[in-house]
JSON list of C-alpha atoms in Angstrom, two decimals:
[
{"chain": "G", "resi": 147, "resn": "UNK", "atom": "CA", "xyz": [7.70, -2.11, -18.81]},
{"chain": "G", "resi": 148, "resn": "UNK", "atom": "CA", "xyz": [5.94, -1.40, -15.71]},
{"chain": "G", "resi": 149, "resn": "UNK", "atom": "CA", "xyz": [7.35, -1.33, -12.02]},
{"chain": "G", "resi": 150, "resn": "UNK", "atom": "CA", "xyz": [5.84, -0.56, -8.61]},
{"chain": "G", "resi": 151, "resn": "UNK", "atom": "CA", "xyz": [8.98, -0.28, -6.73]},
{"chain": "G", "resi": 152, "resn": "UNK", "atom": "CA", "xyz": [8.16, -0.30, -2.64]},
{"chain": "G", "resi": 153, "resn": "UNK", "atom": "CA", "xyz": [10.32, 1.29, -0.12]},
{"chain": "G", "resi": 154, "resn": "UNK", "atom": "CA", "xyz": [9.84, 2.85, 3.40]},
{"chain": "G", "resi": 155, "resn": "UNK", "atom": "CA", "xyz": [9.98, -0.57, 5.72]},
{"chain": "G", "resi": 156, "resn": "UNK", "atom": "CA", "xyz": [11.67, -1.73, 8.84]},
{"chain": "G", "resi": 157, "resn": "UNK", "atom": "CA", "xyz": [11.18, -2.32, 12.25]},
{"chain": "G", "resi": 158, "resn": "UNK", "atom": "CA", "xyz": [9.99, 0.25, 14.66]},
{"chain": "G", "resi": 159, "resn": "UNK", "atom": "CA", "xyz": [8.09, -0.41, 18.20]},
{"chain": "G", "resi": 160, "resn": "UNK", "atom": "CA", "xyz": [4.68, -0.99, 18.78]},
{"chain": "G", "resi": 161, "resn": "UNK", "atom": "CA", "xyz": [3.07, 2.78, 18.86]},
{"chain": "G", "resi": 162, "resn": "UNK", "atom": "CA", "xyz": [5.30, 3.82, 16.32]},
{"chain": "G", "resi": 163, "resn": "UNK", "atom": "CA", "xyz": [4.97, 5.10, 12.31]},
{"chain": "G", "resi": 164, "resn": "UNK", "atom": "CA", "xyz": [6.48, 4.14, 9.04]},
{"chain": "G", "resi": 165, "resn": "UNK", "atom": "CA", "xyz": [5.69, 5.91, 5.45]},
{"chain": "G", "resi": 166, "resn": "UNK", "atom": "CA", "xyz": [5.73, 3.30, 2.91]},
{"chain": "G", "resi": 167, "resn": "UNK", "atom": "CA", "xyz": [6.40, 4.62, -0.89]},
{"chain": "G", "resi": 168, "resn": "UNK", "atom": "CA", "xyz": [5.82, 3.09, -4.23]},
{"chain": "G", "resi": 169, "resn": "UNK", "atom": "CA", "xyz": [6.93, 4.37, -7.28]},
{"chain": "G", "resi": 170, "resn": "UNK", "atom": "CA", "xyz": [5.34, 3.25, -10.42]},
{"chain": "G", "resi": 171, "resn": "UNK", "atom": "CA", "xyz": [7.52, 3.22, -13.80]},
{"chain": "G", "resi": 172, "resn": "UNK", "atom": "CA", "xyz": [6.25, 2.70, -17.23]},
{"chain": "G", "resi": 173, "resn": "UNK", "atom": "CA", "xyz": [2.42, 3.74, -16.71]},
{"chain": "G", "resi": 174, "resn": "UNK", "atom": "CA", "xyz": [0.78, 6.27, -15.34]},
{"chain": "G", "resi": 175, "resn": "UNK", "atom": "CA", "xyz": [-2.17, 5.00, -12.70]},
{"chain": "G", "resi": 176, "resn": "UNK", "atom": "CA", "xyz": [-4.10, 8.51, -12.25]},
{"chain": "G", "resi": 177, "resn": "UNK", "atom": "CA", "xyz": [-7.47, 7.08, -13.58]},
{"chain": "G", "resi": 178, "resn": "UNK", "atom": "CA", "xyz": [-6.74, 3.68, -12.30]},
{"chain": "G", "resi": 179, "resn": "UNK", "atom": "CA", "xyz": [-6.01, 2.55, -8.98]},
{"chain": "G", "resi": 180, "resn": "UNK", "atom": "CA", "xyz": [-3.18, 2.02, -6.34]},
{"chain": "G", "resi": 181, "resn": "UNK", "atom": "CA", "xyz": [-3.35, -0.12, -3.60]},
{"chain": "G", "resi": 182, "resn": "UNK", "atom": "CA", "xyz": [-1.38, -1.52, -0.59]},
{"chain": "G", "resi": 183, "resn": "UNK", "atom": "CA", "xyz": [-2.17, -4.96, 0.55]},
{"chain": "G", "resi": 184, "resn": "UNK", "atom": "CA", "xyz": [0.19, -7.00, 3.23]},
{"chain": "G", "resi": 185, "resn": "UNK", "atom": "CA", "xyz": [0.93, -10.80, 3.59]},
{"chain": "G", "resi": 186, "resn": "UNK", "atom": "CA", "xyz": [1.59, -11.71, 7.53]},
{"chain": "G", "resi": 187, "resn": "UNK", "atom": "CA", "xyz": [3.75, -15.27, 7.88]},
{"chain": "G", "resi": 188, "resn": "UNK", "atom": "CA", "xyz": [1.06, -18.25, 7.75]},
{"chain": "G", "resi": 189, "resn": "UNK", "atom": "CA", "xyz": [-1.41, -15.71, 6.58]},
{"chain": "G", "resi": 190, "resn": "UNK", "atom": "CA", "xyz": [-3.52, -15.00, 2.93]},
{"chain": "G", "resi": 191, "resn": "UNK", "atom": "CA", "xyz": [-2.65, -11.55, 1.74]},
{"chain": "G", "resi": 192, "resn": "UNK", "atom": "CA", "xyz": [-5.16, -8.93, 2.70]},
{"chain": "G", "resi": 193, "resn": "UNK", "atom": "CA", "xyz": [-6.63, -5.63, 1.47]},
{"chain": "G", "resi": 194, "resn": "UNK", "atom": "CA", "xyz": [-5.08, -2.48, 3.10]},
{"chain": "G", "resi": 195, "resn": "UNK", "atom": "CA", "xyz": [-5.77, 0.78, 1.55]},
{"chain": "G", "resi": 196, "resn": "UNK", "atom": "CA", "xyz": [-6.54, 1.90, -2.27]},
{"chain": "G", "resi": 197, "resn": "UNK", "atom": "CA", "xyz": [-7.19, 5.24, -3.90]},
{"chain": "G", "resi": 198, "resn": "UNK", "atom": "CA", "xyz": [-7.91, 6.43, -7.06]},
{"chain": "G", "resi": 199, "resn": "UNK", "atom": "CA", "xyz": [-10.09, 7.82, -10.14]},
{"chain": "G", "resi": 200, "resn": "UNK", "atom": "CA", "xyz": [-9.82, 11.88, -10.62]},
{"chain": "G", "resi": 201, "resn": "UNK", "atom": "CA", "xyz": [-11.20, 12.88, -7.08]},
{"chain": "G", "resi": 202, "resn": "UNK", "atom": "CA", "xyz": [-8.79, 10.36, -5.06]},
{"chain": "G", "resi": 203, "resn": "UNK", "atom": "CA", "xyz": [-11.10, 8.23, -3.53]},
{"chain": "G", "resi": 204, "resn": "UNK", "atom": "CA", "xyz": [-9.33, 5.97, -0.94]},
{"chain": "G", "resi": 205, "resn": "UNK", "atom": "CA", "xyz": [-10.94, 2.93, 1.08]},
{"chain": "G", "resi": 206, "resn": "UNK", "atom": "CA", "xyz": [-9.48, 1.13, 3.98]},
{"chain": "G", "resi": 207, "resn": "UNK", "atom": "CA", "xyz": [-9.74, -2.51, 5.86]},
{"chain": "G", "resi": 208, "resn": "UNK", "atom": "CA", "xyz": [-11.28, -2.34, 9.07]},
{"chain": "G", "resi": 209, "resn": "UNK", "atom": "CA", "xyz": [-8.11, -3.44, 11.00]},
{"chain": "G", "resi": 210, "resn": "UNK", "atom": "CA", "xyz": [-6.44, 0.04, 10.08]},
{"chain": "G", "resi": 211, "resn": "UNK", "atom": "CA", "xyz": [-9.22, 2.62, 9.51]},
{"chain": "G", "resi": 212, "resn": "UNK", "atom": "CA", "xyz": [-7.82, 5.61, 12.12]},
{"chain": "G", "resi": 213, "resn": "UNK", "atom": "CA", "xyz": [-4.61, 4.83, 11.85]},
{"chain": "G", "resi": 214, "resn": "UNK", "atom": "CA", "xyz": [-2.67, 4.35, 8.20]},
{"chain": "G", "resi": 215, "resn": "UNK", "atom": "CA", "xyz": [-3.69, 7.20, 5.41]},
{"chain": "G", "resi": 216, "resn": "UNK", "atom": "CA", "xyz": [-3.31, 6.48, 1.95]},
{"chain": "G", "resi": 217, "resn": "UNK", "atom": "CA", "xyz": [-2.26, 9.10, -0.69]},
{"chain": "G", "resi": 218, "resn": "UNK", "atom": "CA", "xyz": [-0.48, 9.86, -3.80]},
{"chain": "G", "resi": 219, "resn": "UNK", "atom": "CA", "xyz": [1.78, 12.46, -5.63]},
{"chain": "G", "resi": 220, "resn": "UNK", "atom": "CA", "xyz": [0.07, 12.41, -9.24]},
{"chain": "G", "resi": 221, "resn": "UNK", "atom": "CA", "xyz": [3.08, 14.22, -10.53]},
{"chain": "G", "resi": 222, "resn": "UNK", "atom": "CA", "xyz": [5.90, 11.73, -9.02]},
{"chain": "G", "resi": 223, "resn": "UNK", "atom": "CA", "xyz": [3.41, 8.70, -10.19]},
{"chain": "G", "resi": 224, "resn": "UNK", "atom": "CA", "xyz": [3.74, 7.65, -6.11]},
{"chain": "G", "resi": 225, "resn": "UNK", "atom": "CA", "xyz": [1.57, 6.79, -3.55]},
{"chain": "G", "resi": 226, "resn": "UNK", "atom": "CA", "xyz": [2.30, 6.74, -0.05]},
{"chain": "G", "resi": 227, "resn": "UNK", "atom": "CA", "xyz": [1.06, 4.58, 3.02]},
{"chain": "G", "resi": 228, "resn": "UNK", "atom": "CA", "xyz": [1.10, 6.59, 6.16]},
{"chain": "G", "resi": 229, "resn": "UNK", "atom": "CA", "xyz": [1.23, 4.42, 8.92]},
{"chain": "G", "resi": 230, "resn": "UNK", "atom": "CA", "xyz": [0.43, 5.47, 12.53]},
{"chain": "G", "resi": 231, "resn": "UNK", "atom": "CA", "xyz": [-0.22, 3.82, 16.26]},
{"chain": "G", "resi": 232, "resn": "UNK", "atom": "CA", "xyz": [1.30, 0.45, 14.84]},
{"chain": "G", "resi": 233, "resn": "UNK", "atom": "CA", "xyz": [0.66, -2.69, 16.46]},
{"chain": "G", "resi": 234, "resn": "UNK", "atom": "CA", "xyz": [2.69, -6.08, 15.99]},
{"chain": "G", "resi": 235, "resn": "UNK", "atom": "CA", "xyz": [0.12, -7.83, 14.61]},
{"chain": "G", "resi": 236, "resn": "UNK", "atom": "CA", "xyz": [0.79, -5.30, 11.50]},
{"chain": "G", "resi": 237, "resn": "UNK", "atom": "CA", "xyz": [3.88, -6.90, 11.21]},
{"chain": "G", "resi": 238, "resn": "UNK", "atom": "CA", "xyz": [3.85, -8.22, 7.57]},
{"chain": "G", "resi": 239, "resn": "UNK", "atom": "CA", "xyz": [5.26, -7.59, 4.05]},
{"chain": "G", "resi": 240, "resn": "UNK", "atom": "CA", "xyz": [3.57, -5.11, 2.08]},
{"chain": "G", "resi": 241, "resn": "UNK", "atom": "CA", "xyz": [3.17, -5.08, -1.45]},
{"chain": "G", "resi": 242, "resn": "UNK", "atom": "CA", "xyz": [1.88, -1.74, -4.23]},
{"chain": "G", "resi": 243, "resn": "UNK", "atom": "CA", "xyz": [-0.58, -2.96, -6.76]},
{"chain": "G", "resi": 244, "resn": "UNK", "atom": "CA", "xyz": [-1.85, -0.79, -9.11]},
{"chain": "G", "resi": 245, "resn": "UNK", "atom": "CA", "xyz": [-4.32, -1.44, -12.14]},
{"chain": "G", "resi": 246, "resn": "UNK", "atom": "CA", "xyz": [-5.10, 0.77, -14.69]},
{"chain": "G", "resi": 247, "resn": "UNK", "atom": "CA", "xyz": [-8.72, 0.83, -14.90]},
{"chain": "G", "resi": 248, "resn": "UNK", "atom": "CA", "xyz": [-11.30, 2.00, -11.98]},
{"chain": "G", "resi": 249, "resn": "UNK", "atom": "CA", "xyz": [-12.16, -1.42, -11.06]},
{"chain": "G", "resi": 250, "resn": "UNK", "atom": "CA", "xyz": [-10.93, -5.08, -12.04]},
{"chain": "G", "resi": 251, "resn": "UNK", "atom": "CA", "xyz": [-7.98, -7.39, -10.47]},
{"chain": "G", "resi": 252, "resn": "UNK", "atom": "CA", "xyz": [-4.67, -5.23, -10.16]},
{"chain": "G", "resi": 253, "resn": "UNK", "atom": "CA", "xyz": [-2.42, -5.52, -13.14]},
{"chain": "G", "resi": 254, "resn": "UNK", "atom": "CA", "xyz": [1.01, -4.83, -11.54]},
{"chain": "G", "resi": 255, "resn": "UNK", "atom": "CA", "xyz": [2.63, -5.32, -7.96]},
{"chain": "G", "resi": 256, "resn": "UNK", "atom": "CA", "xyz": [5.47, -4.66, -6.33]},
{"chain": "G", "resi": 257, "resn": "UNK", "atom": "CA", "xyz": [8.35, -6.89, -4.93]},
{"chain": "G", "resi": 258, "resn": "UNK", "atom": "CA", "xyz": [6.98, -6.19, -1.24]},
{"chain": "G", "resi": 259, "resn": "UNK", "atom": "CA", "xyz": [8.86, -4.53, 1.63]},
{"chain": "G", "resi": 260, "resn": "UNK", "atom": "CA", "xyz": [9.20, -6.11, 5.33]},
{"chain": "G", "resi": 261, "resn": "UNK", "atom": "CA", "xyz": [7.60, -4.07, 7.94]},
{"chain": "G", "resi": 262, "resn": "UNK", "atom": "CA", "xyz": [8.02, -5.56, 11.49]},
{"chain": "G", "resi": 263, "resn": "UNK", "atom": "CA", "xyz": [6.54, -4.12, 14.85]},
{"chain": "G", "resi": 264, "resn": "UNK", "atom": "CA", "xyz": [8.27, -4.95, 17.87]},
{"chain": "G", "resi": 265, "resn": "UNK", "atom": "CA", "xyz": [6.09, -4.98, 21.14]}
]
């Protein structure tokens, strides 16, 4: 059984940083893909950050290129959203996905964690 289990949220102020973790149990995502997407209130969920395949490619949305880094710990089966110079409109939940092939829909997600940027 696979889990993506997120952790790392909470309110800071705006200007602030947060390190988001998820853990992935069951599977092993090395030459698939893990990604971090967030859902604001009233809002559609939206791409964050990805990275994956052998060489660790990552991509980003526009909104937080320069400021969140996306990485991973092959070993601990983690990746890790770095997030830097936050601004309240990042306030949202953010969920781990993670498929296990290079491209396609993500297979697995995560229960979400509440991040919340105070201005």
């Amino acid at each position: 059984q696979v889990q993506l289990v997120e952790s790392g949220g909470g309110l800071v102020q705006a200007g602030g940083s947060l390190r988001l973790s998820c853990a992935a149990s069951g599977r092993t995502f090395s030459s698939g893909r893990m990604g971090w997407f967030r859902q604001a209130p009233g809002k559609e969920r939206e791409f964050v950050a990805a990275i994956g395949g052998s060489a660790g490619i990552t991509d980003y949305a526009d909104s937080v290129k320069g400021r969140f880094t996306i990485s991973r710990d092959i070993a601990r089966n983690t990746a890790y959203l770095q997030m830097n110079s936050l601004k309240p409109e990042d306030t949202a939940v953010y969920y781990c996905a993670a498929r296990l092939r290079p491209l396609g829909p993500y297979d697995y997600w995560g229960q979400g964690t509440q991040v919340t940027i105070s201005s």
